[in-house]
Short mmCIF file of C-alpha atoms in Angstrom, two decimals:
data_model
loop_
_atom_site.label_atom_id
_atom_site.label_comp_id
_atom_site.label_asym_id
_atom_site.label_seq_id
_atom_site.Cartn_x
_atom_site.Cartn_y
_atom_site.Cartn_z
CA MET O 19 -19.25 -32.51 -12.63
CA LYS O 20 -18.29 -32.43 -8.97
CA ARG O 21 -21.07 -31.96 -6.41
CA THR O 22 -21.01 -28.38 -5.25
CA PRO O 23 -22.68 -28.74 -1.78
CA LEU O 24 -20.18 -31.38 -0.65
CA LEU O 25 -17.26 -29.38 -1.94
CA ILE O 26 -18.38 -26.14 -0.35
CA ALA O 27 -18.68 -27.92 2.99
CA LEU O 28 -15.18 -29.28 2.51
CA LEU O 29 -13.83 -25.85 1.71
CA LEU O 30 -15.47 -24.16 4.66
CA SER O 31 -14.39 -26.79 7.15
CA GLY O 32 -10.78 -26.66 5.99
CA CYS O 33 -8.27 -28.56 8.06
CA GLY O 34 -8.71 -26.72 11.35
CA THR O 35 -5.49 -24.72 11.13
CA LEU O 36 -7.08 -21.26 11.01
CA PRO O 37 -9.88 -19.90 13.24
CA GLN O 38 -11.09 -17.77 10.31
CA PRO O 39 -11.05 -18.40 6.55
CA PHE O 40 -9.05 -15.23 5.99
CA TYR O 41 -6.81 -12.72 7.68
CA GLY O 42 -8.00 -9.13 7.74
CA ASN O 43 -4.99 -7.74 9.60
CA PRO O 44 -1.68 -7.92 7.73
CA GLY O 45 0.39 -6.86 10.74
CA PRO O 46 1.89 -3.57 11.93
CA VAL O 47 4.30 -3.12 9.02
CA ALA O 48 1.99 -4.04 6.16
CA ALA O 49 -0.92 -2.18 7.73
CA LYS O 50 0.81 1.21 7.52
CA LEU O 51 -1.29 3.60 5.49
CA ALA O 52 0.28 5.51 2.64
CA MET O 53 -1.29 8.89 2.02
CA PRO O 54 1.18 10.98 0.03
CA PRO O 55 -0.15 13.56 -2.41
CA ALA O 56 1.70 11.83 -5.24
CA PRO O 57 3.18 8.40 -6.03
CA VAL O 58 6.71 9.68 -5.35
CA LEU O 59 8.01 12.69 -3.45
CA MET O 60 11.40 13.76 -4.78
CA VAL O 61 13.85 15.15 -2.23
CA PRO O 62 16.56 17.05 -4.14
CA PRO O 63 19.78 18.13 -2.41
CA PRO O 64 19.01 21.48 -0.77
CA ALA O 65 20.72 24.53 -2.25
CA GLY O 66 21.55 27.74 -0.38
CA THR O 67 21.42 26.08 3.02
CA HIS O 68 25.09 26.40 4.02
CA LEU O 69 25.64 22.78 3.06
CA ALA O 70 28.32 21.63 0.63
CA ASP O 71 27.17 19.61 -2.39
CA LYS O 72 28.24 16.29 -0.88
CA THR O 73 26.63 16.89 2.50
CA ALA O 74 23.50 18.35 0.88
CA GLY O 75 23.10 15.06 -0.98
CA LEU O 76 23.62 13.16 2.27
CA TYR O 77 20.89 15.17 3.98
CA ALA O 78 18.47 14.61 1.09
CA HIS O 79 19.11 10.86 1.35
CA ASP O 80 18.60 10.87 5.13
CA LEU O 81 15.36 12.82 4.90
CA ALA O 82 13.95 10.65 2.09
CA SER O 83 14.74 7.52 4.12
CA GLU O 84 13.08 8.92 7.25
CA LEU O 85 9.97 9.96 5.32
CA ALA O 86 9.78 6.48 3.81
CA ALA O 87 9.78 5.10 7.35
CA TYR O 88 6.58 7.08 7.87
CA ASP O 89 5.16 5.51 4.71
CA VAL O 90 5.64 8.52 2.44
CA PRO O 91 7.18 7.17 -0.81
CA SER O 92 10.23 9.43 -1.12
CA VAL O 93 13.34 9.33 -3.28
CA ALA O 94 16.47 11.46 -2.91
CA GLY O 95 17.24 12.95 -6.29
CA PRO O 96 16.66 15.85 -8.68
CA ILE O 97 13.24 17.31 -9.42
CA GLN O 98 11.33 15.27 -11.99
CA LYS O 99 8.46 16.26 -14.22
CA ASP O 100 4.99 15.23 -12.98
CA ASN O 101 6.31 14.42 -9.49
CA TRP O 102 6.01 16.35 -6.27
CA HIS O 103 9.17 17.54 -4.61
CA LEU O 104 10.40 19.02 -1.34
CA GLN O 105 12.13 22.37 -1.54
CA ILE O 106 14.50 22.80 1.39
CA THR O 107 15.97 26.08 2.63
CA ALA O 108 17.48 27.09 5.95
CA LYS O 109 17.48 30.12 8.27
CA SER O 110 20.44 31.01 10.48
CA ALA O 111 20.07 32.73 13.84
CA GLY O 112 23.10 32.95 16.09
CA ASP O 113 24.61 29.52 16.52
CA MET O 114 21.49 27.68 15.33
CA VAL O 115 20.16 26.70 11.90
CA THR O 116 16.48 26.00 11.18
CA PRO O 117 15.50 24.01 8.07
CA VAL O 118 12.37 25.13 6.21
CA TYR O 119 10.45 22.77 3.93
CA ASP O 120 8.07 23.65 1.09
CA VAL O 121 5.96 20.96 -0.64
CA ILE O 122 5.83 21.77 -4.36
CA GLY O 123 3.31 20.13 -6.68
CA PRO O 124 3.81 19.04 -10.30
CA ASP O 125 2.23 22.37 -11.29
CA GLY O 126 5.04 24.27 -9.55
CA LYS O 127 2.76 25.62 -6.83
CA SER O 128 3.42 25.45 -3.10
CA TYR O 129 0.93 23.26 -1.23
CA GLY O 130 2.28 23.61 2.28
CA LYS O 131 5.27 24.70 4.34
CA GLN O 132 6.82 23.28 7.47
CA THR O 133 9.50 24.78 9.70
CA GLY O 134 11.91 22.24 11.10
CA LEU O 135 13.50 22.11 14.51
CA PRO O 136 16.57 24.29 15.15
CA ILE O 137 19.90 22.45 15.24
CA PRO O 138 23.43 23.58 16.12
CA ALA O 139 24.94 25.49 13.21
CA GLN O 140 28.35 23.87 13.62
CA GLY O 141 27.11 20.33 13.00
CA TRP O 142 24.90 21.45 10.11
CA GLU O 143 27.45 23.62 8.32
CA THR O 144 30.29 21.10 8.67
CA GLY O 145 28.02 18.36 7.34
CA ASP O 146 28.41 16.15 10.39
CA PRO O 147 26.62 12.87 9.40
CA THR O 148 25.16 12.37 12.88
CA ALA O 149 23.84 15.92 13.03
CA LEU O 150 22.24 15.64 9.60
CA LEU O 151 20.63 12.29 10.40
CA ASN O 152 19.28 13.63 13.70
CA ALA O 153 17.82 16.64 11.88
CA ALA O 154 16.08 14.35 9.37
CA LYS O 155 14.72 12.15 12.16
CA ALA O 156 13.45 15.18 14.06
CA ASP O 157 11.61 16.76 11.12
CA ALA O 158 10.19 13.67 9.37
CA PRO O 159 7.17 13.17 11.69
CA ALA O 160 5.81 16.70 11.16
CA LEU O 161 6.51 16.51 7.44
CA SER O 162 4.61 13.25 7.10
CA LYS O 163 1.61 14.86 8.83
CA LEU O 164 1.82 17.80 6.43
CA MET O 165 1.79 15.38 3.49
CA THR O 166 -1.28 13.66 4.92
CA LYS O 167 -3.07 16.98 5.32
CA ILE O 168 -2.25 18.01 1.75
CA ASN O 169 -3.46 14.66 0.47
CA ALA O 170 -6.70 14.93 2.44
CA GLU O 171 -7.45 18.33 0.93
CA ILE O 172 -6.72 17.10 -2.59
CA GLN O 173 -8.75 13.92 -2.22
CA GLN O 174 -11.77 15.80 -0.90
CA SER O 175 -11.88 18.00 -3.97
CA ASN O 176 -11.05 15.23 -6.44
CA PRO O 177 -14.17 13.54 -7.91
CA GLN O 178 -12.01 10.54 -8.84
CA SER O 179 -10.73 9.94 -5.29
CA LEU O 180 -11.89 6.97 -3.25
CA GLU O 181 -13.91 9.34 -1.07
CA ASN O 182 -16.17 10.11 -4.02
CA ARG O 183 -16.44 6.91 -6.07
CA THR O 184 -16.48 3.12 -5.96
CA PRO O 185 -12.99 1.60 -5.56
CA ARG O 186 -11.55 -0.46 -8.41
CA ILE O 187 -9.56 -3.68 -8.04
CA PHE O 188 -7.48 -5.54 -10.60
CA ILE O 189 -7.18 -9.32 -10.46
CA GLY O 190 -3.60 -10.25 -11.18
CA THR O 191 -1.94 -13.61 -11.62
CA VAL O 192 -2.35 -16.81 -9.65
CA ILE O 193 0.70 -19.06 -9.47
CA GLY O 194 1.46 -22.52 -8.15
CA ALA O 195 -1.95 -24.11 -8.56
CA PRO O 196 -2.27 -27.70 -9.79
CA GLY O 197 -4.29 -28.42 -12.93
CA ASP O 198 -5.86 -25.40 -14.55
CA GLY O 199 -5.96 -23.41 -11.29
CA ASP O 200 -3.61 -20.64 -12.41
CA THR O 201 -6.15 -19.81 -15.12
CA SER O 202 -9.49 -20.83 -13.62
CA LEU O 203 -9.07 -19.29 -10.15
CA PRO O 204 -8.66 -15.69 -11.44
CA THR O 205 -11.63 -16.26 -13.75
CA ASP O 206 -13.77 -17.57 -10.90
CA LEU O 207 -12.70 -14.67 -8.68
CA ALA O 208 -13.65 -12.18 -11.41
CA ARG O 209 -17.20 -13.58 -11.27
CA SER O 210 -17.45 -13.48 -7.47
CA LEU O 211 -15.56 -10.32 -6.51
CA PRO O 212 -17.62 -7.44 -7.98
CA SER O 213 -20.12 -5.89 -5.57
CA PRO O 214 -21.92 -2.56 -5.07
CA ASN O 215 -18.80 -1.44 -3.17
CA LEU O 216 -16.11 -2.80 -5.49
CA GLU O 217 -15.58 -2.69 -9.25
CA LEU O 218 -13.22 -4.70 -11.44
CA ALA O 219 -10.48 -2.78 -13.26
CA LYS O 220 -9.25 -3.88 -16.66
CA THR O 221 -5.63 -2.96 -15.92
CA ALA O 222 -3.48 -2.53 -12.84
CA GLN O 223 -2.78 1.07 -13.85
CA GLU O 224 -6.42 2.13 -13.48
CA ALA O 225 -6.97 0.15 -10.27
CA ASP O 226 -6.90 1.34 -6.66
CA PHE O 227 -6.04 -2.16 -5.46
CA THR O 228 -4.56 -5.31 -6.99
CA VAL O 229 -5.06 -8.87 -5.78
CA THR O 230 -2.74 -11.74 -6.67
CA GLY O 231 -2.84 -15.37 -5.65
CA LYS O 232 -0.34 -18.04 -4.71
CA VAL O 233 -1.14 -21.71 -4.16
CA LYS O 234 1.00 -24.12 -2.11
CA THR O 235 0.35 -27.83 -1.80
CA THR O 236 1.72 -30.38 0.67
CA PRO O 237 0.90 -34.09 1.07
CA ALA O 238 -1.74 -34.91 3.70
CA PRO O 239 -2.96 -38.21 5.23
CA LYS O 240 -5.32 -40.58 3.41
CA GLY O 241 -4.12 -39.58 -0.03
CA GLN O 242 -5.24 -36.00 0.35
CA VAL O 243 -3.36 -32.76 -0.30
CA THR O 244 -3.31 -29.72 1.98
CA VAL O 245 -3.88 -26.70 -0.23
CA GLU O 246 -3.09 -23.17 0.93
CA LEU O 247 -4.44 -20.31 -1.16
CA ASP O 248 -2.97 -16.91 -0.30
CA TRP O 249 -4.65 -13.87 -1.83
CA VAL O 250 -2.58 -10.71 -1.31
CA VAL O 251 -4.16 -7.28 -1.70
CA ARG O 252 -1.91 -4.32 -2.54
CA ASP O 253 -2.65 -0.62 -2.94
CA ARG O 254 -1.54 1.76 -5.69
CA ASN O 255 1.90 2.06 -4.09
CA ASN O 256 2.33 -1.72 -4.13
CA ARG O 257 2.01 -1.94 -0.35
CA ILE O 258 0.34 -4.99 1.12
CA VAL O 259 -2.86 -3.86 2.84
CA GLY O 260 -4.27 -7.30 3.64
CA GLN O 261 -4.19 -11.01 2.93
CA VAL O 262 -6.89 -13.61 2.54
CA THR O 263 -5.68 -17.12 3.38
CA GLN O 264 -7.61 -20.34 2.76
CA ILE O 265 -6.34 -23.76 3.89
CA HIS O 266 -8.19 -26.87 2.76
CA ASP O 267 -7.64 -30.62 2.48
CA LEU O 268 -8.53 -31.84 -1.03
CA THR O 269 -7.90 -34.89 -3.15
CA PRO O 270 -5.71 -34.53 -6.26
CA SER O 271 -8.72 -35.26 -8.47
CA ASP O 272 -10.49 -32.18 -7.04
CA MET O 273 -7.90 -29.98 -8.77
CA SER O 274 -6.55 -31.90 -11.72
CA PRO O 275 -7.05 -31.55 -14.54
CA TYR O 276 -9.79 -29.02 -13.64
CA TRP O 277 -10.71 -27.18 -10.46
CA GLY O 278 -14.36 -26.99 -11.50
CA ASP O 279 -16.76 -26.41 -8.62
CA VAL O 280 -13.87 -26.40 -6.12
CA GLY O 281 -12.46 -23.30 -7.77
CA THR O 282 -15.88 -21.65 -7.87
CA ALA O 283 -16.46 -22.28 -4.16
CA ALA O 284 -12.94 -21.13 -3.22
CA ALA O 285 -13.38 -17.90 -5.18
CA GLN O 286 -16.76 -17.20 -3.59
CA GLN O 287 -15.29 -17.66 -0.15
CA ALA O 288 -12.20 -15.56 -0.90
CA ALA O 289 -14.24 -12.74 -2.44
CA GLY O 290 -15.87 -11.89 0.88
CA GLY O 291 -12.52 -11.65 2.60
CA ILE O 292 -10.99 -9.53 -0.16
CA GLN O 293 -13.96 -7.14 -0.08
CA SER O 294 -13.49 -6.79 3.69
CA VAL O 295 -9.78 -6.03 3.30
CA VAL O 296 -10.54 -3.27 0.77
CA GLN O 297 -13.31 -1.74 2.87
CA ASN O 298 -11.14 -1.82 6.00
CA GLU O 299 -8.37 -0.02 4.14
CA ILE O 300 -10.74 2.64 2.83
CA LEU O 301 -12.10 3.12 6.35
CA LYS O 302 -8.57 3.65 7.66
CA LYS O 303 -7.96 6.24 4.96
CA ALA O 304 -11.20 8.03 5.82
CA LYS O 305 -10.30 8.12 9.52
CA LYS O 306 -6.84 9.47 8.76
CA THR O 307 -8.32 12.10 6.44
CA GLU O 308 -10.67 13.25 9.21
CA ALA O 309 -7.77 13.36 11.68
CA ALA O 310 -5.74 15.48 9.25
CA LYS O 311 -8.47 18.13 9.19
CA LYS O 312 -8.28 18.69 12.94
#
């Protein structure tokens, strides 16, 4: 059996590459917060809006793409059972057309309406691609805020939302580890990760977050190996919300055939970082929910 105190010291000291044992900030793209009222918002081609079938489909595609840029998972296509959808109509007044959007839930009820910005009727009715794209770009910001507000109202009243219960995390696969690491590291993490503020989920489907691991090894001086363990945390929409990175110099015998105490110490260290990533994400959601009420 390897000596735990020595190995923990080795793990914590690392190789000096990182100032912290984990990253809590995944960057501006990965840190975007998704708060749609449903996993997917369908954007069907609008009917009765003075748009031909082909150009109506083009507008639905443009709007879905622009909403996705604001982190609202949206797909251009027909209405689907159990999914939310955006009902689009338009009002004409003189030489201007104003799109009107209605967010419809899976139950067929309207959860919120948003009036778009007026655009020249000529560009709209002729299906000018530039005019349609500009209309989608102009209306997407307000629509994304409406989706956030709807989500905030639903989450507040939902006893199963993260505002009202302990979050659940699923431990997925670990790949690339020498020895038995692909098997032992998830097992060790399952022992270290649960806390009063985080529960383990049995399946990814019932989890709020999923963590997966990837191990990379490169030769180091004095017969050692530089080991990088990357733990990636994703939300329900498969978006990366944070990453825990550990870099350590180990000897091959520390990992093969068994990780032993090295794996235990690595999992204990990683668990704290993963818990912080989850709590930071929940805090962001809470702040955005409060902002949506104002």
